[in-house]
Amino acid sequence: MVIQASRNLSSIADNDKFSLKHEEIGRPLYFDAQATTPMDPRVLDAMLPYLVSFHGNPHSRTHTYGWESESAVEKAREQVANLIGADPKEIIFTSGATESNNISVKGVAHFYAPRKKHIVTTQIEHKCVLDSCRALEGEGFKITYLPVGPNGIINLQQLEEALTPETSLVSIMTVNNEIGVKQPIADIGAICKSKKVFFHTDAAQALGKIPLDVNKMNIDLMSISGHKIYGPKGVGALFIRRRPRVRVEPLQSGGGQERGMRSGTVPTPLVVGLGAACELAQRDMKYDHAWMEKLSQRFLDKIYSKLSHVIRNGDPEQTYPGCVNLSFAYVEGESLLMALKDVALSSGSACTSASLEPSYVLRAIGTDEDLAHSSIRFGLGRFTTLEEVEYTAEKTIRHVERLREMSPLWEMVQEGVDIKTIKWSQH
């Protein structure tokens, strides 16, 4: 079989000189870092011994195998805590940010009900937070969904006015997964503390990318994901403050692991990977952020220099530079995605990509429906190169120009027609 395969490869080389059709067999460039990140090889190195040799259950207290695994889990707990300025005892391991968000929103709501039955969140939260809130509404809880401005940032005065003596929790994400906007987390935390309301933030897109300190920012609960910071999939964490103590009602029953808040055997290899990813992120954060700024600026300069009618969604300043969400007017986003088949991109969140509806995040910031349909999210990561950015920008420019040439609307705009003033007849 090996000999046959090598003959096939040599025949391709001899006859076709690796023509374009064979190059296309290769994998596309990866520009979807908000959906997931590749595992850092250094993380895999840390995990391997616990996948093979040190395979004990960390909750087995009677032999060496269990003690080895428990020691590794506690080291990882410390590594996660160090990244956010927490005490290791405040870190609970989960299966990911979705579970952490569910425990935070539903757990706090159920524990402090019926005395407090009001929760405040925003219209641009991750789907799992919004769906958790809708589930609570079905149970009789009152939910306030704060609007955001055209830049994607909440109004702090509106937040303060929304808080009542019945409010148990405010849940607002740190960095948005679709448009990369950063919320004023420290200011939100200060308001919540002054009103004696618990503050939860979904930091899946922010952890390890921007500095976070749960004490300085007055954060009471924080959701963390492993695969967003070059760690393994299937593992995450939840920071739950001990002083003043935050109580949550657990979602699942079992052996009482993780201080009774998340029963189930802790997966040692995955947790070790999360810890290693957090340690690397803490060490490389400044370098990584500077690299993201350089890549995104190079990409935007190239796009803006060749294309008009391109809108960056979200605040241009208060944003994470590795998430660039652009709307290309008079171009259908799905058509552009199909044209850019050699670049792995997204038109929105991977968690809601099955829907053909325009992004609810873009609708919340007031984006026109046609522009919302023309948006593409370019996700840059630690391993993205300048050459990949140049290539992607050039391909994007070429295909946007080609698709616009096919658009009768673009032709009208070029002739000076104001499309918004046209009254289209219906047949």
Short mmCIF file of C-alpha atoms in Angstrom, two decimals:
data_model
loop_
_atom_site.label_atom_id
_atom_site.label_comp_id
_atom_site.label_asym_id
_atom_site.label_seq_id
_atom_site.Cartn_x
_atom_site.Cartn_y
_atom_site.Cartn_z
CA MET A 1 0.00 0.00 0.00
CA VAL A 2 2.83 2.41 0.90
CA ILE A 3 4.68 1.63 -2.37
CA GLN A 4 1.50 2.18 -4.40
CA ALA A 5 0.83 5.51 -2.67
CA SER A 6 4.36 6.75 -3.38
CA ARG A 7 3.99 5.78 -7.05
CA ASN A 8 0.75 7.77 -7.27
CA LEU A 9 2.42 10.83 -5.76
CA SER A 10 5.42 10.60 -8.06
CA SER A 11 3.14 10.33 -11.10
CA ILE A 12 1.35 13.52 -10.05
CA ALA A 13 4.70 15.28 -9.69
CA ASP A 14 5.98 14.05 -13.07
CA ASN A 15 2.86 14.60 -15.15
CA ASP A 16 1.23 17.68 -13.65
CA LYS A 17 4.08 19.45 -11.84
CA PHE A 18 1.71 19.89 -8.88
CA SER A 19 -0.82 21.91 -10.89
CA LEU A 20 -3.39 24.12 -9.16
CA LYS A 21 -6.03 21.39 -9.08
CA HIS A 22 -3.74 19.31 -6.86
CA GLU A 23 -2.84 22.28 -4.68
CA GLU A 24 -6.56 22.77 -4.04
CA ILE A 25 -6.64 19.32 -2.42
CA GLY A 26 -4.68 20.90 0.47
CA ARG A 27 -6.33 22.36 3.53
CA PRO A 28 -7.54 25.98 3.51
CA LEU A 29 -5.91 28.73 5.55
CA TYR A 30 -7.45 29.02 9.01
CA PHE A 31 -9.14 32.36 9.80
CA ASP A 32 -11.81 31.27 12.29
CA ALA A 33 -10.06 31.67 15.64
CA GLN A 34 -13.25 32.80 17.42
CA ALA A 35 -14.84 29.41 16.67
CA THR A 36 -11.85 27.45 17.97
CA THR A 37 -8.07 27.55 18.03
CA PRO A 38 -5.54 24.87 17.13
CA MET A 39 -3.93 23.23 20.11
CA ASP A 40 -0.52 24.65 20.93
CA PRO A 41 2.08 21.82 20.63
CA ARG A 42 3.40 22.79 24.07
CA VAL A 43 -0.06 22.08 25.51
CA LEU A 44 -0.08 18.64 23.89
CA ASP A 45 3.36 17.94 25.37
CA ALA A 46 2.00 18.65 28.86
CA MET A 47 -1.05 16.43 28.28
CA LEU A 48 0.59 13.33 26.78
CA PRO A 49 1.88 11.72 30.02
CA TYR A 50 -1.65 11.89 31.50
CA LEU A 51 -3.14 10.28 28.38
CA VAL A 52 -0.80 7.29 28.61
CA SER A 53 1.21 6.74 31.79
CA PHE A 54 -0.45 8.74 34.59
CA HIS A 55 -3.98 7.51 34.00
CA GLY A 56 -5.30 7.40 37.57
CA ASN A 57 -8.63 8.83 38.70
CA PRO A 58 -7.81 12.11 40.51
CA HIS A 59 -10.48 11.26 43.10
CA SER A 60 -8.84 7.91 44.05
CA ARG A 61 -7.24 8.62 47.42
CA THR A 62 -5.74 5.20 48.24
CA HIS A 63 -2.88 4.80 45.75
CA THR A 64 -0.14 6.54 43.75
CA TYR A 65 -2.10 6.68 40.48
CA GLY A 66 -4.80 8.78 42.09
CA TRP A 67 -2.33 11.00 43.95
CA GLU A 68 -0.38 11.73 40.73
CA SER A 69 -3.52 12.76 38.88
CA GLU A 70 -4.82 14.80 41.81
CA SER A 71 -1.51 16.67 42.00
CA ALA A 72 -1.70 17.47 38.27
CA VAL A 73 -5.29 18.70 38.58
CA GLU A 74 -4.40 20.99 41.49
CA LYS A 75 -1.43 22.40 39.58
CA ALA A 76 -3.74 23.16 36.65
CA ARG A 77 -6.22 24.81 39.02
CA GLU A 78 -3.41 27.09 40.19
CA GLN A 79 -2.38 27.91 36.61
CA VAL A 80 -5.94 28.94 35.69
CA ALA A 81 -6.30 30.99 38.90
CA ASN A 82 -3.02 32.83 38.31
CA LEU A 83 -4.17 34.04 34.90
CA ILE A 84 -7.19 35.87 36.37
CA GLY A 85 -5.87 36.83 39.82
CA ALA A 86 -8.05 34.33 41.69
CA ASP A 87 -7.51 31.84 44.51
CA PRO A 88 -7.13 28.26 43.18
CA LYS A 89 -9.98 27.18 45.50
CA GLU A 90 -12.29 29.46 43.49
CA ILE A 91 -11.75 27.50 40.23
CA ILE A 92 -14.26 24.80 39.27
CA PHE A 93 -13.49 22.61 36.24
CA THR A 94 -16.31 22.08 33.74
CA SER A 95 -16.78 20.75 30.20
CA GLY A 96 -16.50 24.25 28.70
CA ALA A 97 -17.85 27.80 28.73
CA THR A 98 -21.38 26.70 27.79
CA GLU A 99 -21.65 24.60 30.95
CA SER A 100 -19.99 27.34 33.02
CA ASN A 101 -22.51 29.88 31.70
CA ASN A 102 -25.42 27.56 32.48
CA ILE A 103 -24.18 26.92 36.05
CA SER A 104 -23.70 30.67 36.60
CA VAL A 105 -27.01 31.92 35.23
CA LYS A 106 -29.33 29.08 36.30
CA GLY A 107 -27.37 28.18 39.44
CA VAL A 108 -27.41 31.68 40.93
CA ALA A 109 -31.02 32.29 39.84
CA HIS A 110 -32.31 29.09 41.46
CA PHE A 111 -30.31 29.46 44.68
CA TYR A 112 -31.44 33.02 45.44
CA ALA A 113 -35.08 32.55 44.35
CA PRO A 114 -37.81 33.26 45.34
CA ARG A 115 -36.40 36.28 47.24
CA LYS A 116 -34.60 37.53 44.12
CA LYS A 117 -36.08 36.67 40.72
CA HIS A 118 -34.58 39.25 38.36
CA ILE A 119 -31.54 38.92 36.06
CA VAL A 120 -29.94 41.51 33.78
CA THR A 121 -28.07 40.61 30.59
CA THR A 122 -27.57 42.09 27.11
CA GLN A 123 -29.01 41.43 23.67
CA ILE A 124 -25.63 40.34 22.28
CA GLU A 125 -24.68 37.59 24.74
CA HIS A 126 -23.67 34.11 23.62
CA LYS A 127 -26.58 31.88 22.69
CA CYS A 128 -26.19 29.70 25.79
CA VAL A 129 -26.63 32.71 28.10
CA LEU A 130 -29.66 33.98 26.18
CA ASP A 131 -31.23 30.51 26.08
CA SER A 132 -30.59 30.01 29.82
CA CYS A 133 -32.35 33.32 30.48
CA ARG A 134 -35.30 32.31 28.29
CA ALA A 135 -35.57 29.03 30.20
CA LEU A 136 -35.69 31.02 33.46
CA GLU A 137 -38.38 33.29 32.01
CA GLY A 138 -40.46 30.15 31.52
CA GLU A 139 -40.05 29.50 35.26
CA GLY A 140 -41.36 32.94 36.20
CA PHE A 141 -38.10 34.90 36.45
CA LYS A 142 -37.94 38.45 35.08
CA ILE A 143 -35.10 39.06 32.60
CA THR A 144 -33.93 42.47 31.39
CA TYR A 145 -32.13 42.35 28.01
CA LEU A 146 -30.11 45.57 27.79
CA PRO A 147 -29.68 47.09 24.32
CA VAL A 148 -26.26 48.11 23.01
CA GLY A 149 -25.25 51.16 20.99
CA PRO A 150 -24.23 51.10 17.31
CA ASN A 151 -20.66 50.43 18.54
CA GLY A 152 -21.84 47.30 20.43
CA ILE A 153 -21.15 48.70 23.92
CA ILE A 154 -23.77 48.94 26.67
CA ASN A 155 -24.90 52.17 28.31
CA LEU A 156 -23.77 52.08 31.96
CA GLN A 157 -26.58 54.39 33.06
CA GLN A 158 -29.16 52.02 31.56
CA LEU A 159 -27.51 49.15 33.44
CA GLU A 160 -27.67 51.02 36.75
CA GLU A 161 -31.32 51.95 36.19
CA ALA A 162 -32.19 48.31 35.39
CA LEU A 163 -30.97 47.02 38.77
CA THR A 164 -33.60 46.50 41.46
CA PRO A 165 -33.61 45.01 44.99
CA GLU A 166 -34.83 41.78 43.33
CA THR A 167 -31.83 41.52 40.96
CA SER A 168 -29.64 38.53 41.79
CA LEU A 169 -27.26 38.55 38.80
CA VAL A 170 -25.87 40.64 35.96
CA SER A 171 -24.39 38.56 33.10
CA ILE A 172 -22.40 40.47 30.46
CA MET A 173 -19.68 38.98 28.26
CA THR A 174 -16.18 40.50 28.24
CA VAL A 175 -15.39 40.21 24.50
CA ASN A 176 -18.12 39.50 21.97
CA ASN A 177 -17.58 36.37 19.89
CA GLU A 178 -18.94 37.88 16.65
CA ILE A 179 -17.72 41.48 16.55
CA GLY A 180 -14.88 41.42 19.11
CA VAL A 181 -16.20 44.40 21.13
CA LYS A 182 -14.88 44.78 24.69
CA GLN A 183 -17.39 45.82 27.34
CA PRO A 184 -16.30 48.14 30.22
CA ILE A 185 -16.08 45.20 32.61
CA ALA A 186 -14.41 47.05 35.51
CA ASP A 187 -17.10 49.76 35.45
CA ILE A 188 -19.87 47.13 35.30
CA GLY A 189 -18.29 45.30 38.22
CA ALA A 190 -18.12 48.49 40.28
CA ILE A 191 -21.81 49.23 39.66
CA CYS A 192 -22.81 45.67 40.60
CA LYS A 193 -20.72 45.77 43.77
CA SER A 194 -22.27 49.08 44.85
CA LYS A 195 -25.76 47.59 44.36
CA LYS A 196 -24.83 44.26 46.02
CA VAL A 197 -25.64 42.30 42.86
CA PHE A 198 -23.50 39.38 41.67
CA PHE A 199 -21.65 39.95 38.37
CA HIS A 200 -20.98 37.10 35.93
CA THR A 201 -18.96 37.50 32.75
CA ASP A 202 -18.46 35.06 29.88
CA ALA A 203 -14.73 35.52 29.27
CA ALA A 204 -14.28 32.70 26.73
CA GLN A 205 -13.13 35.14 24.01
CA ALA A 206 -11.11 37.34 26.37
CA LEU A 207 -9.15 34.97 28.61
CA GLY A 208 -5.45 34.98 27.82
CA LYS A 209 -5.91 37.70 25.19
CA ILE A 210 -6.47 40.76 27.36
CA PRO A 211 -5.48 41.26 31.03
CA LEU A 212 -8.19 40.12 33.47
CA ASP A 213 -8.23 40.44 37.25
CA VAL A 214 -11.37 39.23 39.03
CA ASN A 215 -10.64 41.32 42.13
CA LYS A 216 -9.78 44.62 40.44
CA MET A 217 -12.77 44.19 38.09
CA ASN A 218 -15.17 43.06 40.84
CA ILE A 219 -16.14 39.89 38.97
CA ASP A 220 -18.02 37.27 41.01
CA LEU A 221 -18.32 34.51 38.39
CA MET A 222 -16.28 34.02 35.20
CA SER A 223 -16.72 31.42 32.45
CA ILE A 224 -13.60 30.01 30.78
CA SER A 225 -13.10 27.81 27.71
CA GLY A 226 -10.06 25.65 26.90
CA HIS A 227 -10.28 25.46 23.12
CA LYS A 228 -10.42 29.26 22.67
CA ILE A 229 -6.89 29.66 24.12
CA TYR A 230 -5.02 26.93 22.18
CA GLY A 231 -5.99 24.24 24.68
CA PRO A 232 -8.07 21.06 24.27
CA LYS A 233 -11.79 20.93 23.48
CA GLY A 234 -14.22 19.55 26.04
CA VAL A 235 -12.81 21.37 29.05
CA GLY A 236 -13.40 24.74 30.67
CA ALA A 237 -13.59 26.33 34.08
CA LEU A 238 -15.77 28.55 36.21
CA PHE A 239 -14.44 31.08 38.70
CA ILE A 240 -16.83 31.38 41.67
CA ARG A 241 -15.94 33.96 44.31
CA ARG A 242 -15.56 32.73 47.89
CA ARG A 243 -15.47 36.10 49.72
CA PRO A 244 -18.13 37.43 49.63
CA ARG A 245 -19.39 33.94 48.93
CA VAL A 246 -21.43 33.27 45.80
CA ARG A 247 -23.80 30.30 46.09
CA VAL A 248 -25.06 28.30 43.11
CA GLU A 249 -27.47 25.41 42.83
CA PRO A 250 -25.63 22.61 40.96
CA LEU A 251 -27.07 21.48 37.62
CA GLN A 252 -26.14 17.82 38.03
CA SER A 253 -26.05 15.37 40.93
CA GLY A 254 -23.30 12.86 41.62
CA GLY A 255 -20.21 12.30 43.71
CA GLY A 256 -19.91 15.90 44.85
CA GLN A 257 -16.65 16.67 43.05
CA GLU A 258 -15.55 20.29 42.54
CA ARG A 259 -16.90 21.49 45.90
CA GLY A 260 -20.26 19.91 45.09
CA MET A 261 -20.90 22.35 42.26
CA ARG A 262 -19.97 20.08 39.35
CA SER A 263 -20.16 16.36 40.07
CA GLY A 264 -18.33 13.96 37.78
CA THR A 265 -14.77 12.66 37.38
CA VAL A 266 -12.43 15.49 36.45
CA PRO A 267 -10.71 14.58 33.12
CA THR A 268 -7.07 14.92 34.15
CA PRO A 269 -5.47 15.16 30.65
CA LEU A 270 -7.91 17.87 29.53
CA VAL A 271 -7.52 19.84 32.75
CA VAL A 272 -3.71 19.61 32.49
CA GLY A 273 -4.03 20.96 28.93
CA LEU A 274 -6.20 23.87 30.10
CA GLY A 275 -3.70 24.71 32.84
CA ALA A 276 -0.76 24.62 30.41
CA ALA A 277 -2.69 26.81 27.92
CA CYS A 278 -3.39 29.36 30.68
CA GLU A 279 0.26 29.45 31.76
CA LEU A 280 1.40 29.97 28.16
CA ALA A 281 -1.25 32.66 27.63
CA GLN A 282 -0.09 34.52 30.73
CA ARG A 283 3.52 34.41 29.59
CA ASP A 284 2.89 35.31 25.92
CA MET A 285 -0.09 37.68 26.26
CA LYS A 286 1.75 40.91 25.43
CA TYR A 287 3.50 39.38 22.45
CA ASP A 288 0.32 37.71 21.16
CA HIS A 289 -1.69 40.92 21.48
CA ALA A 290 0.95 42.97 19.66
CA TRP A 291 0.98 40.32 16.91
CA MET A 292 -2.83 40.48 16.59
CA GLU A 293 -2.65 44.28 16.30
CA LYS A 294 -0.03 44.06 13.57
CA LEU A 295 -1.92 41.40 11.59
CA SER A 296 -5.32 43.10 11.83
CA GLN A 297 -3.90 46.52 10.89
CA ARG A 298 -2.11 45.03 7.88
CA PHE A 299 -5.31 43.27 6.81
CA LEU A 300 -7.55 46.34 7.24
CA ASP A 301 -5.08 48.70 5.51
CA LYS A 302 -4.99 46.39 2.48
CA ILE A 303 -8.80 46.00 2.34
CA TYR A 304 -9.54 49.72 2.81
CA SER A 305 -6.93 50.75 0.25
CA LYS A 306 -8.65 48.78 -2.53
CA LEU A 307 -12.33 48.56 -1.58
CA SER A 308 -14.98 51.16 -0.76
CA HIS A 309 -18.28 50.59 1.05
CA VAL A 310 -16.65 48.32 3.66
CA ILE A 311 -17.90 48.71 7.24
CA ARG A 312 -16.19 47.34 10.33
CA ASN A 313 -18.85 46.14 12.74
CA GLY A 314 -18.42 47.15 16.36
CA ASP A 315 -16.32 49.78 18.08
CA PRO A 316 -12.99 50.29 16.26
CA GLU A 317 -11.12 51.15 19.48
CA GLN A 318 -12.72 49.07 22.28
CA THR A 319 -12.21 45.78 20.48
CA TYR A 320 -10.02 42.70 20.47
CA PRO A 321 -7.85 43.08 17.32
CA GLY A 322 -7.91 39.36 16.51
CA CYS A 323 -11.63 39.54 15.64
CA VAL A 324 -12.33 41.57 12.49
CA ASN A 325 -15.99 41.57 11.40
CA LEU A 326 -16.52 43.37 8.09
CA SER A 327 -19.64 44.04 6.00
CA PHE A 328 -19.02 44.31 2.26
CA ALA A 329 -21.95 46.31 0.87
CA TYR A 330 -23.67 44.90 -2.25
CA VAL A 331 -22.09 41.48 -1.75
CA GLU A 332 -23.92 38.43 -0.36
CA GLY A 333 -21.83 37.08 2.53
CA GLU A 334 -22.55 33.43 1.71
CA SER A 335 -21.42 33.99 -1.91
CA LEU A 336 -18.18 35.53 -0.69
CA LEU A 337 -17.62 32.63 1.74
CA MET A 338 -18.06 30.13 -1.11
CA ALA A 339 -15.69 32.12 -3.34
CA LEU A 340 -13.06 32.14 -0.56
CA LYS A 341 -13.10 28.35 -0.30
CA ASP A 342 -9.35 28.18 0.30
CA VAL A 343 -9.74 30.25 3.50
CA ALA A 344 -11.68 28.90 6.49
CA LEU A 345 -13.96 31.79 7.49
CA SER A 346 -17.32 32.39 9.15
CA SER A 347 -20.24 34.73 8.59
CA GLY A 348 -20.98 34.74 12.33
CA SER A 349 -20.97 32.54 15.40
CA ALA A 350 -20.26 28.84 14.87
CA CYS A 351 -22.90 28.17 17.53
CA THR A 352 -25.70 29.68 15.41
CA SER A 353 -24.35 29.14 11.89
CA ALA A 354 -27.08 26.60 11.03
CA SER A 355 -29.51 29.52 10.77
CA LEU A 356 -29.87 31.58 7.59
CA GLU A 357 -31.20 34.49 9.62
CA PRO A 358 -28.88 37.53 9.82
CA SER A 359 -26.80 37.63 12.98
CA TYR A 360 -28.77 38.75 16.05
CA VAL A 361 -25.63 40.55 17.24
CA LEU A 362 -25.48 42.67 14.07
CA ARG A 363 -29.21 43.34 14.30
CA ALA A 364 -28.74 44.49 17.91
CA ILE A 365 -26.16 47.12 16.88
CA GLY A 366 -28.58 48.44 14.25
CA THR A 367 -26.95 47.00 11.13
CA ASP A 368 -29.21 47.03 8.06
CA GLU A 369 -30.38 43.55 7.09
CA ASP A 370 -28.59 43.67 3.71
CA LEU A 371 -25.31 44.65 5.43
CA ALA A 372 -25.82 42.00 8.10
CA HIS A 373 -26.10 39.42 5.30
CA SER A 374 -22.87 40.72 3.76
CA SER A 375 -20.73 40.35 6.89
CA ILE A 376 -17.70 38.09 7.25
CA ARG A 377 -15.74 37.42 10.45
CA PHE A 378 -11.98 37.14 10.02
CA GLY A 379 -10.51 35.42 13.09
CA LEU A 380 -6.74 35.84 13.55
CA GLY A 381 -4.73 33.65 15.89
CA ARG A 382 -1.35 33.02 17.48
CA PHE A 383 -0.13 30.98 14.50
CA THR A 384 -1.50 33.24 11.72
CA THR A 385 1.30 34.61 9.50
CA LEU A 386 1.67 37.89 7.61
CA GLU A 387 1.78 35.93 4.35
CA GLU A 388 -1.60 34.36 5.16
CA VAL A 389 -3.07 37.78 5.94
CA GLU A 390 -1.74 39.23 2.66
CA TYR A 391 -3.10 36.29 0.67
CA THR A 392 -6.54 36.44 2.34
CA ALA A 393 -6.82 40.21 1.82
CA GLU A 394 -5.89 39.91 -1.86
CA LYS A 395 -8.36 37.08 -2.45
CA THR A 396 -11.10 38.97 -0.60
CA ILE A 397 -10.52 42.11 -2.68
CA ARG A 398 -10.55 40.14 -5.93
CA HIS A 399 -13.78 38.27 -5.14
CA VAL A 400 -15.62 41.30 -3.72
CA GLU A 401 -14.83 43.21 -6.93
CA ARG A 402 -15.99 40.26 -9.04
CA LEU A 403 -19.25 39.77 -7.10
CA ARG A 404 -19.99 43.50 -7.19
CA GLU A 405 -19.57 43.56 -10.96
CA MET A 406 -22.36 40.97 -11.11
CA SER A 407 -24.65 43.07 -8.88
CA PRO A 408 -27.18 45.44 -10.54
CA LEU A 409 -27.36 47.35 -7.22
CA TRP A 410 -23.62 48.04 -7.34
CA GLU A 411 -24.00 49.33 -10.91
CA MET A 412 -26.73 51.74 -9.77
CA VAL A 413 -24.59 52.97 -6.87
CA GLN A 414 -21.71 53.63 -9.29
CA GLU A 415 -24.10 55.73 -11.37
CA GLY A 416 -24.94 57.83 -8.30
CA VAL A 417 -28.37 56.36 -7.55
CA ASP A 418 -29.38 56.48 -3.85
CA ILE A 419 -30.79 52.97 -3.46
CA LYS A 420 -32.47 53.74 -0.14
CA THR A 421 -34.79 56.24 -1.87
CA ILE A 422 -36.05 53.69 -4.42
CA LYS A 423 -39.55 52.31 -3.89
CA TRP A 424 -39.48 48.78 -5.25
CA SER A 425 -42.70 47.53 -6.80
CA GLN A 426 -44.08 44.17 -5.69
CA HIS A 427 -45.44 41.59 -8.15
#
